Amino acid sequence: MDVNRTDFYVGLSLAAGSSVFIGASFILKKKGLLRLASKGSMRAGQGGYAYLKEWLWWAGLIAMGAGEAANFAAYAFAPATLVTPLGAMSVLVSAVLSSYFLNERLNVHGKIGCLLCIFGSMVMVIHAPQEEEVASLGAMAEKLKDPGFIVFAVSIVVSSLVLIFAVAPRYGQKNVLVYILICSVIGSLSVSCVKGLGIGIKELFVRTAVLKEPLFWSLIVCLVICISIQISYLNKALDIFNTSIVTPIYYVFFTTSVMACSAILFKEWLRMSTDGVVGTISGFLTIILGIFLLHAFKDITFTWDSLPLYLRRGPQGSPWGHQPYVALSGHGSQAKDQTKPPRDVGSKGSSHQSPTESAGRRNAL
């Protein structure tokens, strides 16, 4: 649909502000969980709920609530596939703040990864698909009745139940993907609920009787359930695993789930041009590349100051402690040196003797 320019900028500003709040909320929550762990309280990853008494955790929850509220409003003004990619900014905020407040090192690879996340998000925003016109709860209800979306929603619910009751108890504390998958797939449904509620609230401001609509209250109940599950399992992931791991992986899976849900619910990809499809996919792949750089090389000590050491030639300047690459011509001369016959030990001017000869002399004496 043709988005009004004012609505576009309002949605864009709200999405950017929500990313700042959400990125900071990860740091505050992690700080609170670390304080509880230092006190010997039962950790959230072990099923404990002592974090409910920690004010830092509550500050993180409030910050996340503010970010989600801004995100909620952004979905009412702009398409979901325009708002969701801007969540990459929360990766940048979380990564930068964690390096200052959590002593989690952010090396050159991580900084480049953050920039790639932002660049990819901008590309996705430029080429964002336009969703069909959904201006009322009645139109939203028709979308929700679509057989394709019903199959998708049932698949999400079934897979989430399997992950929660069968996979998470066995592998949740060993594999970071388990808890994040639960948050991500449930998050795709919560975004759909947020989109519907945003439309309902906009109708409420123009004095439409949306409070009498069963769909409005059903969306509220569904949203509360989805957010509760997301908060619970996100806390477990943050408590067990590193923040710089949880945040980017969560973004990738969450964005993918939301894009899939939005494409099925609003069928927005059917009206896209070829360059729009290529731009959206390339932007998302750029984000994934940035996430990979941020995550895969986080333990490598590599800074701008150490860059000359990696570029310097010679065995003394090699950071790996072995001989650097030698040209093929050098290998030929080395081979010739190796083929030369060994010097005669007993020759004139040589002062070296083998251990056997030394022992024979001593026995003779």
C-alpha atoms as a printed R data frame, in Angstrom:
    type eleno elety resid chain resno       x       y      z
1   ATOM     1    CA   MET     A     1   0.000   0.000  0.000
2   ATOM     2    CA   ASP     A     2   1.027   3.637 -0.406
3   ATOM     3    CA   VAL     A     3   2.168   4.613  3.043
4   ATOM     4    CA   ASN     A     4   1.561   8.222  4.021
5   ATOM     5    CA   ARG     A     5   4.855  10.089  4.369
6   ATOM     6    CA   THR     A     6   3.996  11.320  7.855
7   ATOM     7    CA   ASP     A     7   3.091   7.805  8.979
8   ATOM     8    CA   PHE     A     8   6.297   6.522  7.427
9   ATOM     9    CA   TYR     A     9   8.534   8.897  9.377
10  ATOM    10    CA   VAL     A    10   6.579   8.369 12.590
11  ATOM    11    CA   GLY     A    11   6.922   4.597 12.265
12  ATOM    12    CA   LEU     A    12  10.594   4.921 11.379
13  ATOM    13    CA   SER     A    13  11.327   7.114 14.428
14  ATOM    14    CA   LEU     A    14   9.412   4.838 16.780
15  ATOM    15    CA   ALA     A    15  11.206   1.752 15.449
16  ATOM    16    CA   ALA     A    16  14.628   3.382 15.892
17  ATOM    17    CA   GLY     A    17  13.778   4.502 19.434
18  ATOM    18    CA   SER     A    18  12.511   1.058 20.341
19  ATOM    19    CA   SER     A    19  15.808  -0.486 19.234
20  ATOM    20    CA   VAL     A    20  17.727   1.776 21.623
21  ATOM    21    CA   PHE     A    21  15.522   0.834 24.573
22  ATOM    22    CA   ILE     A    22  15.531  -2.874 23.744
23  ATOM    23    CA   GLY     A    23  19.317  -2.965 23.255
24  ATOM    24    CA   ALA     A    24  19.822  -1.296 26.646
25  ATOM    25    CA   SER     A    25  17.336  -3.659 28.288
26  ATOM    26    CA   PHE     A    26  19.535  -6.664 27.459
27  ATOM    27    CA   ILE     A    27  22.427  -5.084 29.347
28  ATOM    28    CA   LEU     A    28  20.355  -4.168 32.383
29  ATOM    29    CA   LYS     A    29  18.811  -7.623 32.592
30  ATOM    30    CA   LYS     A    30  22.178  -9.327 32.225
31  ATOM    31    CA   LYS     A    31  23.631  -7.083 34.937
32  ATOM    32    CA   GLY     A    32  20.818  -8.051 37.288
33  ATOM    33    CA   LEU     A    33  21.209 -11.757 36.543
34  ATOM    34    CA   LEU     A    34  24.963 -11.561 37.146
35  ATOM    35    CA   ARG     A    35  24.406  -9.874 40.505
36  ATOM    36    CA   LEU     A    36  22.025 -12.648 41.524
37  ATOM    37    CA   ALA     A    37  24.522 -15.306 40.459
38  ATOM    38    CA   SER     A    38  27.238 -13.642 42.585
39  ATOM    39    CA   LYS     A    39  24.915 -13.796 45.591
40  ATOM    40    CA   GLY     A    40  24.355 -17.534 45.156
41  ATOM    41    CA   SER     A    41  20.661 -17.285 44.245
42  ATOM    42    CA   MET     A    42  19.059 -19.932 42.044
43  ATOM    43    CA   ARG     A    43  19.678 -18.889 38.480
44  ATOM    44    CA   ALA     A    44  16.959 -18.362 35.901
45  ATOM    45    CA   GLY     A    45  18.519 -21.034 33.705
46  ATOM    46    CA   GLN     A    46  17.915 -23.528 36.526
47  ATOM    47    CA   GLY     A    47  14.268 -22.533 36.909
48  ATOM    48    CA   GLY     A    48  14.705 -19.893 39.613
49  ATOM    49    CA   TYR     A    49  12.750 -16.638 39.791
50  ATOM    50    CA   ALA     A    50  14.947 -14.673 42.190
51  ATOM    51    CA   TYR     A    51  15.428 -12.040 39.484
52  ATOM    52    CA   LEU     A    52  11.966 -10.730 40.387
53  ATOM    53    CA   LYS     A    53  13.592  -9.177 43.489
54  ATOM    54    CA   GLU     A    54  16.429  -7.517 41.571
55  ATOM    55    CA   TRP     A    55  15.872  -3.838 40.686
56  ATOM    56    CA   LEU     A    56  18.318  -3.932 37.773
57  ATOM    57    CA   TRP     A    57  16.291  -6.696 36.176
58  ATOM    58    CA   TRP     A    58  13.139  -4.623 36.643
59  ATOM    59    CA   ALA     A    59  14.897  -1.620 35.092
60  ATOM    60    CA   GLY     A    60  15.733  -3.799 32.106
61  ATOM    61    CA   LEU     A    61  12.146  -4.989 31.944
62  ATOM    62    CA   ILE     A    62  10.852  -1.405 32.016
63  ATOM    63    CA   ALA     A    63  13.305  -0.429 29.278
64  ATOM    64    CA   MET     A    64  12.187  -3.398 27.228
65  ATOM    65    CA   GLY     A    65   8.559  -2.466 27.895
66  ATOM    66    CA   ALA     A    66   9.224   1.063 26.631
67  ATOM    67    CA   GLY     A    67  10.961  -0.323 23.577
68  ATOM    68    CA   GLU     A    68   8.171  -2.776 22.875
69  ATOM    69    CA   ALA     A    69   5.584  -0.016 23.326
70  ATOM    70    CA   ALA     A    70   7.406   2.127 20.776
71  ATOM    71    CA   ASN     A    71   7.699  -0.914 18.538
72  ATOM    72    CA   PHE     A    72   3.992  -1.585 19.062
73  ATOM    73    CA   ALA     A    73   3.152   1.920 17.894
74  ATOM    74    CA   ALA     A    74   5.551   1.632 14.945
75  ATOM    75    CA   TYR     A    75   3.667  -1.378 13.602
76  ATOM    76    CA   ALA     A    76   0.483   0.702 13.593
77  ATOM    77    CA   PHE     A    77   2.076   3.288 11.303
78  ATOM    78    CA   ALA     A    78   4.301   1.204  9.005
79  ATOM    79    CA   PRO     A    79   4.429  -2.314  7.506
80  ATOM    80    CA   ALA     A    80   5.922  -5.074  9.636
81  ATOM    81    CA   THR     A    81   8.655  -5.801  7.116
82  ATOM    82    CA   LEU     A    82   9.700  -2.156  7.346
83  ATOM    83    CA   VAL     A    83   9.765  -2.000 11.143
84  ATOM    84    CA   THR     A    84  11.272  -5.389 11.989
85  ATOM    85    CA   PRO     A    85  14.636  -5.022 10.157
86  ATOM    86    CA   LEU     A    86  15.382  -1.899 12.199
87  ATOM    87    CA   GLY     A    87  15.724  -4.221 15.169
88  ATOM    88    CA   ALA     A    88  19.321  -4.694 13.996
89  ATOM    89    CA   MET     A    89  20.045  -1.405 15.730
90  ATOM    90    CA   SER     A    90  19.374  -3.153 19.027
91  ATOM    91    CA   VAL     A    91  22.253  -5.507 18.167
92  ATOM    92    CA   LEU     A    92  24.537  -2.505 17.770
93  ATOM    93    CA   VAL     A    93  23.356  -0.891 21.013
94  ATOM    94    CA   SER     A    94  23.652  -4.138 22.953
95  ATOM    95    CA   ALA     A    95  27.114  -4.944 21.564
96  ATOM    96    CA   VAL     A    96  28.507  -1.482 22.307
97  ATOM    97    CA   LEU     A    97  27.017  -1.270 25.803
98  ATOM    98    CA   SER     A    98  28.114  -4.812 26.698
99  ATOM    99    CA   SER     A    99  31.715  -3.898 25.888
100 ATOM   100    CA   TYR     A   100  31.526  -1.025 28.400
101 ATOM   101    CA   PHE     A   101  29.353  -2.431 31.184
102 ATOM   102    CA   LEU     A   102  29.745  -6.225 30.938
103 ATOM   103    CA   ASN     A   103  33.431  -6.398 29.957
104 ATOM   104    CA   GLU     A   104  32.514  -8.352 26.847
105 ATOM   105    CA   ARG     A   105  35.198  -7.562 24.262
106 ATOM   106    CA   LEU     A   106  34.088  -5.999 20.974
107 ATOM   107    CA   ASN     A   107  36.938  -6.374 18.479
108 ATOM   108    CA   VAL     A   108  37.302  -5.068 14.941
109 ATOM   109    CA   HIS     A   109  35.268  -7.936 13.508
110 ATOM   110    CA   GLY     A   110  32.431  -7.097 15.866
111 ATOM   111    CA   LYS     A   111  32.487  -3.424 14.928
112 ATOM   112    CA   ILE     A   112  32.431  -4.260 11.230
113 ATOM   113    CA   GLY     A   113  29.605  -6.707 11.911
114 ATOM   114    CA   CYS     A   114  27.573  -3.989 13.631
115 ATOM   115    CA   LEU     A   115  28.057  -1.656 10.679
116 ATOM   116    CA   LEU     A   116  26.997  -4.391  8.276
117 ATOM   117    CA   CYS     A   117  23.864  -4.969 10.339
118 ATOM   118    CA   ILE     A   118  22.947  -1.319 10.049
119 ATOM   119    CA   PHE     A   119  23.762  -1.201  6.336
120 ATOM   120    CA   GLY     A   120  21.713  -4.318  5.644
121 ATOM   121    CA   SER     A   121  18.789  -2.919  7.615
122 ATOM   122    CA   MET     A   122  18.847   0.266  5.575
123 ATOM   123    CA   VAL     A   123  18.849  -1.747  2.346
124 ATOM   124    CA   MET     A   124  15.876  -3.760  3.571
125 ATOM   125    CA   VAL     A   125  14.023  -0.600  4.532
126 ATOM   126    CA   ILE     A   126  14.566   0.897  1.085
127 ATOM   127    CA   HIS     A   127  13.316  -2.234 -0.667
128 ATOM   128    CA   ALA     A   128  10.680  -3.185  1.905
129 ATOM   129    CA   PRO     A   129   7.672  -4.957  0.361
130 ATOM   130    CA   GLN     A   130   4.375  -3.122  0.548
131 ATOM   131    CA   GLU     A   131   1.646  -5.030  2.343
132 ATOM   132    CA   GLU     A   132  -1.969  -5.022  1.214
133 ATOM   133    CA   GLU     A   133  -4.434  -2.527  2.596
134 ATOM   134    CA   VAL     A   134  -5.542  -3.495  6.124
135 ATOM   135    CA   ALA     A   135  -7.340  -0.511  7.598
136 ATOM   136    CA   SER     A   136  -9.813  -2.140  9.993
137 ATOM   137    CA   LEU     A   137 -10.228  -5.071 12.343
138 ATOM   138    CA   GLY     A   138 -12.741  -6.517  9.910
139 ATOM   139    CA   ALA     A   139 -10.095  -6.662  7.195
140 ATOM   140    CA   MET     A   140  -7.631  -8.117  9.702
141 ATOM   141    CA   ALA     A   141 -10.172 -10.814 10.620
142 ATOM   142    CA   GLU     A   142 -10.443 -11.808  6.964
143 ATOM   143    CA   LYS     A   143  -6.678 -12.087  6.772
144 ATOM   144    CA   LEU     A   144  -6.563 -14.282  9.866
145 ATOM   145    CA   LYS     A   145  -9.119 -16.659  8.336
146 ATOM   146    CA   ASP     A   146  -6.878 -17.384  5.371
147 ATOM   147    CA   PRO     A   147  -6.106 -21.150  5.191
148 ATOM   148    CA   GLY     A   148  -2.415 -20.497  4.599
149 ATOM   149    CA   PHE     A   149  -2.087 -18.449  7.764
150 ATOM   150    CA   ILE     A   150  -4.101 -20.976  9.781
151 ATOM   151    CA   VAL     A   151  -1.716 -23.758  8.739
152 ATOM   152    CA   PHE     A   152   1.256 -21.520  9.592
153 ATOM   153    CA   ALA     A   153  -0.147 -20.595 13.029
154 ATOM   154    CA   VAL     A   154  -0.924 -24.224 13.898
155 ATOM   155    CA   SER     A   155   2.585 -25.252 12.848
156 ATOM   156    CA   ILE     A   156   4.064 -22.527 15.063
157 ATOM   157    CA   VAL     A   157   2.019 -23.605 18.092
158 ATOM   158    CA   VAL     A   158   2.812 -27.310 17.660
159 ATOM   159    CA   SER     A   159   6.540 -26.746 17.110
160 ATOM   160    CA   SER     A   160   6.679 -24.420 20.134
161 ATOM   161    CA   LEU     A   161   5.032 -27.015 22.368
162 ATOM   162    CA   VAL     A   162   7.498 -29.654 21.179
163 ATOM   163    CA   LEU     A   163  10.433 -27.339 21.886
164 ATOM   164    CA   ILE     A   164   9.111 -26.340 25.314
165 ATOM   165    CA   PHE     A   165   8.192 -29.767 26.658
166 ATOM   166    CA   ALA     A   166  10.461 -32.189 24.768
167 ATOM   167    CA   VAL     A   167  13.602 -30.376 23.589
168 ATOM   168    CA   ALA     A   168  14.206 -27.584 26.121
169 ATOM   169    CA   PRO     A   169  14.455 -29.816 29.249
170 ATOM   170    CA   ARG     A   170  17.203 -31.919 27.616
171 ATOM   171    CA   TYR     A   171  19.146 -29.517 25.424
172 ATOM   172    CA   GLY     A   172  18.135 -26.022 26.547
173 ATOM   173    CA   GLN     A   173  21.181 -25.444 28.756
174 ATOM   174    CA   LYS     A   174  23.602 -26.870 26.182
175 ATOM   175    CA   ASN     A   175  22.445 -25.337 22.911
176 ATOM   176    CA   VAL     A   176  21.684 -21.616 22.593
177 ATOM   177    CA   LEU     A   177  19.342 -22.207 19.655
178 ATOM   178    CA   VAL     A   178  16.670 -23.988 21.703
179 ATOM   179    CA   TYR     A   179  15.518 -21.080 23.868
180 ATOM   180    CA   ILE     A   180  16.016 -18.597 21.040
181 ATOM   181    CA   LEU     A   181  13.911 -20.662 18.639
182 ATOM   182    CA   ILE     A   182  11.075 -20.675 21.158
183 ATOM   183    CA   CYS     A   183  11.258 -16.886 21.519
184 ATOM   184    CA   SER     A   184  11.494 -16.342 17.774
185 ATOM   185    CA   VAL     A   185   8.635 -18.499 16.524
186 ATOM   186    CA   ILE     A   186   6.330 -17.255 19.268
187 ATOM   187    CA   GLY     A   187   7.458 -13.726 18.437
188 ATOM   188    CA   SER     A   188   6.116 -14.039 14.893
189 ATOM   189    CA   LEU     A   189   2.622 -14.523 16.316
190 ATOM   190    CA   SER     A   190   3.056 -11.676 18.796
191 ATOM   191    CA   VAL     A   191   3.924  -9.294 15.942
192 ATOM   192    CA   SER     A   192   0.722 -10.279 14.160
193 ATOM   193    CA   CYS     A   193  -1.210  -9.563 17.354
194 ATOM   194    CA   VAL     A   194   0.551  -6.211 17.733
195 ATOM   195    CA   LYS     A   195  -0.305  -5.296 14.153
196 ATOM   196    CA   GLY     A   196  -3.991  -6.090 14.711
197 ATOM   197    CA   LEU     A   197  -4.132  -4.242 18.025
198 ATOM   198    CA   GLY     A   198  -2.404  -1.228 16.482
199 ATOM   199    CA   ILE     A   199  -5.095  -1.073 13.811
200 ATOM   200    CA   GLY     A   200  -7.780  -1.429 16.499
201 ATOM   201    CA   ILE     A   201  -6.308   1.392 18.598
202 ATOM   202    CA   LYS     A   202  -6.171   3.666 15.571
203 ATOM   203    CA   GLU     A   203  -9.841   2.898 14.971
204 ATOM   204    CA   LEU     A   204 -10.550   3.614 18.622
205 ATOM   205    CA   PHE     A   205  -9.162   7.130 18.266
206 ATOM   206    CA   VAL     A   206 -11.632   7.831 15.476
207 ATOM   207    CA   ARG     A   207 -14.437   6.614 17.769
208 ATOM   208    CA   THR     A   208 -15.043   3.236 16.214
209 ATOM   209    CA   ALA     A   209 -16.596   0.680 18.570
210 ATOM   210    CA   VAL     A   210 -13.678  -1.733 18.527
211 ATOM   211    CA   LEU     A   211 -14.051  -2.614 22.210
212 ATOM   212    CA   LYS     A   212 -17.135  -4.622 21.292
213 ATOM   213    CA   GLU     A   213 -15.194  -6.694 18.804
214 ATOM   214    CA   PRO     A   214 -14.248 -10.184 20.113
215 ATOM   215    CA   LEU     A   215 -11.175 -10.141 17.889
216 ATOM   216    CA   PHE     A   216  -9.740  -7.136 19.746
217 ATOM   217    CA   TRP     A   217  -9.801  -8.907 23.115
218 ATOM   218    CA   SER     A   218  -8.659 -12.192 21.593
219 ATOM   219    CA   LEU     A   219  -5.603 -10.428 20.217
220 ATOM   220    CA   ILE     A   220  -4.852  -8.957 23.662
221 ATOM   221    CA   VAL     A   221  -5.029 -12.395 25.327
222 ATOM   222    CA   CYS     A   222  -2.865 -13.959 22.632
223 ATOM   223    CA   LEU     A   223  -0.332 -11.137 22.907
224 ATOM   224    CA   VAL     A   224  -0.048 -11.495 26.701
225 ATOM   225    CA   ILE     A   225   0.548 -15.244 26.388
226 ATOM   226    CA   CYS     A   226   3.154 -14.826 23.631
227 ATOM   227    CA   ILE     A   227   5.061 -12.071 25.439
228 ATOM   228    CA   SER     A   228   5.082 -14.057 28.699
229 ATOM   229    CA   ILE     A   229   6.645 -17.037 26.944
230 ATOM   230    CA   GLN     A   230   9.163 -14.829 25.159
231 ATOM   231    CA   ILE     A   231  10.263 -13.092 28.381
232 ATOM   232    CA   SER     A   232  10.635 -16.367 30.271
233 ATOM   233    CA   TYR     A   233  12.800 -18.125 27.701
234 ATOM   234    CA   LEU     A   234  14.770 -15.039 26.787
235 ATOM   235    CA   ASN     A   235  15.732 -14.704 30.459
236 ATOM   236    CA   LYS     A   236  16.935 -18.293 30.470
237 ATOM   237    CA   ALA     A   237  19.017 -17.741 27.340
238 ATOM   238    CA   LEU     A   238  20.571 -14.549 28.724
239 ATOM   239    CA   ASP     A   239  21.365 -16.199 32.041
240 ATOM   240    CA   ILE     A   240  23.202 -19.151 30.515
241 ATOM   241    CA   PHE     A   241  24.832 -17.756 27.383
242 ATOM   242    CA   ASN     A   242  26.836 -14.673 26.485
243 ATOM   243    CA   THR     A   243  24.850 -11.545 25.602
244 ATOM   244    CA   SER     A   244  26.832 -11.001 22.403
245 ATOM   245    CA   ILE     A   245  25.690 -14.466 21.307
246 ATOM   246    CA   VAL     A   246  22.042 -14.305 22.358
247 ATOM   247    CA   THR     A   247  21.222 -10.871 20.937
248 ATOM   248    CA   PRO     A   248  22.350 -11.323 17.307
249 ATOM   249    CA   ILE     A   249  21.111 -14.901 16.940
250 ATOM   250    CA   TYR     A   250  17.769 -13.893 18.408
251 ATOM   251    CA   TYR     A   251  17.560 -11.051 15.909
252 ATOM   252    CA   VAL     A   252  18.230 -13.334 12.916
253 ATOM   253    CA   PHE     A   253  15.648 -15.947 13.893
254 ATOM   254    CA   PHE     A   254  13.090 -13.411 15.062
255 ATOM   255    CA   THR     A   255  13.353 -11.336 11.873
256 ATOM   256    CA   THR     A   256  13.113 -14.428  9.697
257 ATOM   257    CA   SER     A   257  10.006 -15.619 11.550
258 ATOM   258    CA   VAL     A   258   8.326 -12.210 11.339
259 ATOM   259    CA   MET     A   259   9.092 -11.872  7.635
260 ATOM   260    CA   ALA     A   260   7.646 -15.322  6.961
261 ATOM   261    CA   CYS     A   261   4.539 -14.612  9.031
262 ATOM   262    CA   SER     A   262   4.004 -11.211  7.419
263 ATOM   263    CA   ALA     A   263   4.444 -12.635  3.924
264 ATOM   264    CA   ILE     A   264   1.867 -15.357  4.593
265 ATOM   265    CA   LEU     A   265  -0.610 -13.121  6.405
266 ATOM   266    CA   PHE     A   266  -0.483 -10.031  4.160
267 ATOM   267    CA   LYS     A   267   0.851 -11.668  0.948
268 ATOM   268    CA   GLU     A   268   3.047  -8.643  0.428
269 ATOM   269    CA   TRP     A   269   5.719 -10.436 -1.616
270 ATOM   270    CA   LEU     A   270   3.234 -11.092 -4.434
271 ATOM   271    CA   ARG     A   271   3.174  -7.393 -5.312
272 ATOM   272    CA   MET     A   272   6.923  -6.815 -5.179
273 ATOM   273    CA   SER     A   273   9.098  -6.040 -8.185
274 ATOM   274    CA   THR     A   274  12.217  -8.022 -9.019
275 ATOM   275    CA   ASP     A   275  14.600  -5.359 -7.709
276 ATOM   276    CA   GLY     A   276  12.554  -5.167 -4.511
277 ATOM   277    CA   VAL     A   277  12.907  -8.913 -3.951
278 ATOM   278    CA   VAL     A   278  16.638  -8.840 -4.703
279 ATOM   279    CA   GLY     A   279  17.159  -5.804 -2.467
280 ATOM   280    CA   THR     A   280  15.241  -7.310  0.452
281 ATOM   281    CA   ILE     A   281  17.050 -10.642  0.251
282 ATOM   282    CA   SER     A   282  20.497  -9.062 -0.198
283 ATOM   283    CA   GLY     A   283  19.874  -6.699  2.708
284 ATOM   284    CA   PHE     A   284  18.902  -9.575  4.956
285 ATOM   285    CA   LEU     A   285  21.946 -11.606  3.872
286 ATOM   286    CA   THR     A   286  24.126  -8.591  4.665
287 ATOM   287    CA   ILE     A   287  22.651  -8.517  8.157
288 ATOM   288    CA   ILE     A   288  23.373 -12.221  8.592
289 ATOM   289    CA   LEU     A   289  26.981 -11.623  7.489
290 ATOM   290    CA   GLY     A   290  27.292  -8.872 10.059
291 ATOM   291    CA   ILE     A   291  25.832 -11.142 12.714
292 ATOM   292    CA   PHE     A   292  28.359 -13.835 11.754
293 ATOM   293    CA   LEU     A   293  31.296 -11.435 12.094
294 ATOM   294    CA   LEU     A   294  29.951 -10.219 15.414
295 ATOM   295    CA   HIS     A   295  29.562 -13.725 16.797
296 ATOM   296    CA   ALA     A   296  32.137 -16.015 15.165
297 ATOM   297    CA   PHE     A   297  35.241 -13.902 15.840
298 ATOM   298    CA   LYS     A   298  34.304 -12.391 19.188
299 ATOM   299    CA   ASP     A   299  37.107 -14.238 21.042
300 ATOM   300    CA   ILE     A   300  39.880 -13.212 18.629
301 ATOM   301    CA   THR     A   301  42.137 -10.442 19.928
302 ATOM   302    CA   PHE     A   302  42.248  -8.170 16.918
303 ATOM   303    CA   THR     A   303  42.283  -4.373 17.139
304 ATOM   304    CA   TRP     A   304  43.297  -1.509 14.896
305 ATOM   305    CA   ASP     A   305  46.489  -1.097 16.930
306 ATOM   306    CA   SER     A   306  47.515  -4.697 16.239
307 ATOM   307    CA   LEU     A   307  46.814  -4.442 12.510
308 ATOM   308    CA   PRO     A   308  50.440  -3.480 11.618
309 ATOM   309    CA   LEU     A   309  51.617  -6.707 13.278
310 ATOM   310    CA   TYR     A   310  49.466  -8.723 10.894
311 ATOM   311    CA   LEU     A   311  50.812  -6.828  7.900
312 ATOM   312    CA   ARG     A   312  54.504  -6.822  8.895
313 ATOM   313    CA   ARG     A   313  56.810  -9.275  7.107
314 ATOM   314    CA   GLY     A   314  59.470 -11.375  8.735
315 ATOM   315    CA   PRO     A   315  59.516 -14.045 11.445
316 ATOM   316    CA   GLN     A   316  59.856 -11.450 14.217
317 ATOM   317    CA   GLY     A   317  56.727  -9.588 13.112
318 ATOM   318    CA   SER     A   318  54.622 -12.633 12.435
319 ATOM   319    CA   PRO     A   319  51.862 -12.772 15.080
320 ATOM   320    CA   TRP     A   320  51.509 -16.532 14.755
321 ATOM   321    CA   GLY     A   321  55.123 -17.230 15.763
322 ATOM   322    CA   HIS     A   322  56.196 -19.113 12.601
323 ATOM   323    CA   GLN     A   323  57.788 -18.306  9.240
324 ATOM   324    CA   PRO     A   324  55.672 -16.132  6.948
325 ATOM   325    CA   TYR     A   325  54.801 -16.990  3.375
326 ATOM   326    CA   VAL     A   326  57.886 -17.299  1.119
327 ATOM   327    CA   ALA     A   327  57.829 -16.865 -2.654
328 ATOM   328    CA   LEU     A   328  58.392 -19.878 -4.924
329 ATOM   329    CA   SER     A   329  61.850 -18.630 -5.922
330 ATOM   330    CA   GLY     A   330  62.900 -18.807 -2.299
331 ATOM   331    CA   HIS     A   331  61.793 -22.421 -2.064
332 ATOM   332    CA   GLY     A   332  64.186 -23.327 -4.879
333 ATOM   333    CA   SER     A   333  67.195 -21.890 -3.075
334 ATOM   334    CA   GLN     A   334  66.141 -23.632  0.118
335 ATOM   335    CA   ALA     A   335  65.947 -26.921 -1.719
336 ATOM   336    CA   LYS     A   336  69.452 -26.444 -3.090
337 ATOM   337    CA   ASP     A   337  70.795 -25.787  0.366
338 ATOM   338    CA   GLN     A   338  69.160 -28.984  1.623
339 ATOM   339    CA   THR     A   339  70.747 -31.072 -1.177
340 ATOM   340    CA   LYS     A   340  74.301 -29.943 -0.364
341 ATOM   341    CA   PRO     A   341  76.433 -32.748  1.229
342 ATOM   342    CA   PRO     A   342  77.090 -32.306  4.944
343 ATOM   343    CA   ARG     A   343  80.411 -30.880  5.954
344 ATOM   344    CA   ASP     A   344  83.077 -33.392  6.964
345 ATOM   345    CA   VAL     A   345  83.252 -33.451 10.694
346 ATOM   346    CA   GLY     A   346  86.893 -34.178 10.668
347 ATOM   347    CA   SER     A   347  87.792 -31.612  8.057
348 ATOM   348    CA   LYS     A   348  90.226 -28.848  8.684
349 ATOM   349    CA   GLY     A   349  88.916 -25.912 10.640
350 ATOM   350    CA   SER     A   350  85.958 -27.794 12.040
351 ATOM   351    CA   SER     A   351  85.653 -27.853 15.793
352 ATOM   352    CA   HIS     A   352  82.510 -30.024 16.027
353 ATOM   353    CA   GLN     A   353  82.674 -33.708 16.973
354 ATOM   354    CA   SER     A   354  79.923 -36.235 17.269
355 ATOM   355    CA   PRO     A   355  79.126 -37.715 20.696
356 ATOM   356    CA   THR     A   356  80.271 -41.174 19.520
357 ATOM   357    CA   GLU     A   357  83.702 -39.910 18.509
358 ATOM   358    CA   SER     A   358  84.107 -38.054 21.804
359 ATOM   359    CA   ALA     A   359  83.213 -41.165 23.775
360 ATOM   360    CA   GLY     A   360  85.684 -43.262 21.728
361 ATOM   361    CA   ARG     A   361  88.502 -40.859 22.487
362 ATOM   362    CA   ARG     A   362  87.820 -40.952 26.179
363 ATOM   363    CA   ASN     A   363  87.847 -44.768 26.187
364 ATOM   364    CA   ALA     A   364  91.111 -44.817 24.259
365 ATOM   365    CA   LEU     A   365  92.717 -42.520 26.746
